[in-house]
Tab-separated table of C-alpha atoms in Angstrom:
chain	number	residue	atom	x	y	z
A	1	MET	CA	130.292	125.540	131.990
A	2	ASP	CA	128.386	124.515	128.650
A	3	GLU	CA	124.992	123.251	129.292
A	4	ILE	CA	123.734	119.882	126.684
A	5	LEU	CA	120.656	120.075	124.853
A	6	PHE	CA	120.266	116.594	124.139
A	7	ASP	CA	121.863	113.836	124.188
A	8	GLU	CA	119.315	110.096	122.251
A	9	VAL	CA	121.070	107.785	120.877
A	10	GLU	CA	119.204	105.930	117.895
A	11	THR	CA	119.726	103.647	114.979
A	12	THR	CA	118.352	105.408	111.989
A	13	ARG	CA	118.344	103.881	108.201
A	14	THR	CA	120.985	105.321	106.213
A	15	ARG	CA	121.689	105.018	102.028
A	16	HIS	CA	124.186	105.674	99.719
A	17	ILE	CA	123.466	106.785	96.694
A	18	GLY	CA	125.798	107.868	93.252
A	19	PHE	CA	124.641	107.819	90.782
A	20	ILE	CA	125.269	110.702	87.248
A	21	THR	CA	122.034	112.474	85.265
A	22	GLY	CA	122.148	115.076	82.538
A	23	GLY	CA	125.461	114.036	82.922
A	24	LYS	CA	127.200	114.510	86.099
A	25	ARG	CA	127.831	112.535	89.224
A	26	PHE	CA	126.126	112.673	92.171
A	27	ASP	CA	126.499	111.288	95.383
A	28	PHE	CA	125.109	111.672	98.068
A	29	THR	CA	123.707	109.585	101.223
A	30	LEU	CA	120.436	109.711	102.980
A	31	THR	CA	119.800	109.176	106.599
A	32	ASN	CA	116.649	109.206	108.215
A	33	SER	CA	116.287	109.748	111.936
A	34	GLU	CA	112.961	110.534	114.300
A	35	HIS	CA	115.254	112.980	115.810
A	36	PHE	CA	114.793	115.548	112.751
A	37	TYR	CA	110.797	115.656	112.818
A	38	GLY	CA	110.625	113.018	109.696
A	39	LYS	CA	113.264	114.861	107.535
A	40	THR	CA	115.896	113.061	105.978
A	41	ILE	CA	119.389	115.087	106.456
A	42	VAL	CA	120.705	114.806	102.677
A	43	THR	CA	124.516	114.373	102.013
A	44	CYS	CA	127.140	116.001	98.849
A	45	LEU	CA	129.474	113.656	99.351
A	46	GLN	CA	131.253	115.997	96.419
A	47	SER	CA	130.434	119.207	98.418
A	48	ASN	CA	130.952	118.222	102.189
A	49	ARG	CA	127.300	119.942	102.391
A	50	SER	CA	123.844	118.381	103.904
A	51	ALA	CA	120.050	119.952	104.237
A	52	LEU	CA	117.397	118.571	106.249
A	53	LEU	CA	115.399	117.775	103.509
A	54	ASP	CA	111.116	115.992	103.118
A	55	GLY	CA	109.221	116.054	99.890
A	56	ASP	CA	108.114	119.360	99.743
A	57	ASP	CA	111.388	121.296	100.466
A	58	VAL	CA	112.593	119.295	97.162
A	59	GLU	CA	110.342	120.538	94.878
A	60	ASN	CA	112.380	123.932	95.819
A	61	ILE	CA	114.675	123.849	93.285
A	62	ASP	CA	115.912	127.254	93.593
A	63	TYR	CA	116.732	125.771	97.342
A	64	LEU	CA	118.930	122.908	95.961
A	65	ALA	CA	120.977	124.481	93.376
A	66	ASN	CA	121.697	127.576	96.108
A	67	TRP	CA	122.426	125.027	98.649
A	68	PHE	CA	123.786	122.780	97.161
A	69	LYS	CA	126.325	124.301	94.407
A	70	LEU	CA	124.293	123.218	91.379
A	71	SER	CA	123.179	124.635	88.214
A	72	LEU	CA	119.363	124.540	87.259
A	73	GLU	CA	119.489	121.839	85.691
A	74	ASP	CA	121.662	119.664	87.627
A	75	ALA	CA	119.642	120.897	90.583
A	76	GLN	CA	115.801	119.414	88.772
A	77	HIS	CA	117.590	116.412	87.523
A	78	LEU	CA	118.792	116.348	91.744
A	79	SER	CA	115.212	117.082	92.775
A	80	ASN	CA	113.988	114.396	90.296
A	81	PHE	CA	116.118	111.918	91.858
A	82	LEU	CA	115.119	112.370	95.274
A	83	LYS	CA	111.349	112.682	95.341
A	84	GLU	CA	111.923	109.140	94.513
A	85	SER	CA	113.906	108.322	96.970
A	86	LEU	CA	112.761	110.153	99.416
A	87	THR	CA	110.603	108.598	102.247
A	88	ASP	CA	108.044	110.518	103.524
A	89	PRO	CA	107.459	109.347	107.306
A	90	VAL	CA	104.970	110.598	109.326
A	91	ARG	CA	105.277	114.277	110.105
A	92	HIS	CA	106.544	115.040	113.549
A	93	GLN	CA	104.450	118.366	114.837
A	94	GLN	CA	107.804	120.658	115.594
A	95	TYR	CA	108.102	122.233	119.181
C-alpha cells in the first residue's frame, strides 16, 4: 500500500513572465509557496524544467546554465532577471 507523505491545499502567488534579453526569449512561471520553505518554483515553459530557487541560488550561474540547459551568457541574463523578480520571504527552517 502506498503511503501519503503530505496532502496540502494552499493558495499560491504565481507570475507568468516572458522577456527577451541577450537576443534570447525566455518564458517562465514563478510560483511562490510556503510549502517549499520560502523558495520559489521557477519553471521554464520552453524546456518544461523546474527548480526551487531563492535569492542565493540565482547567484550560481553554473547551476542555472546546467539545470535550464543554457549558455553561461544566457544563464547570467536569467540570473540578473531572477535577482530582481524573486521575492525573498522569511526563510523557514528545513526540518
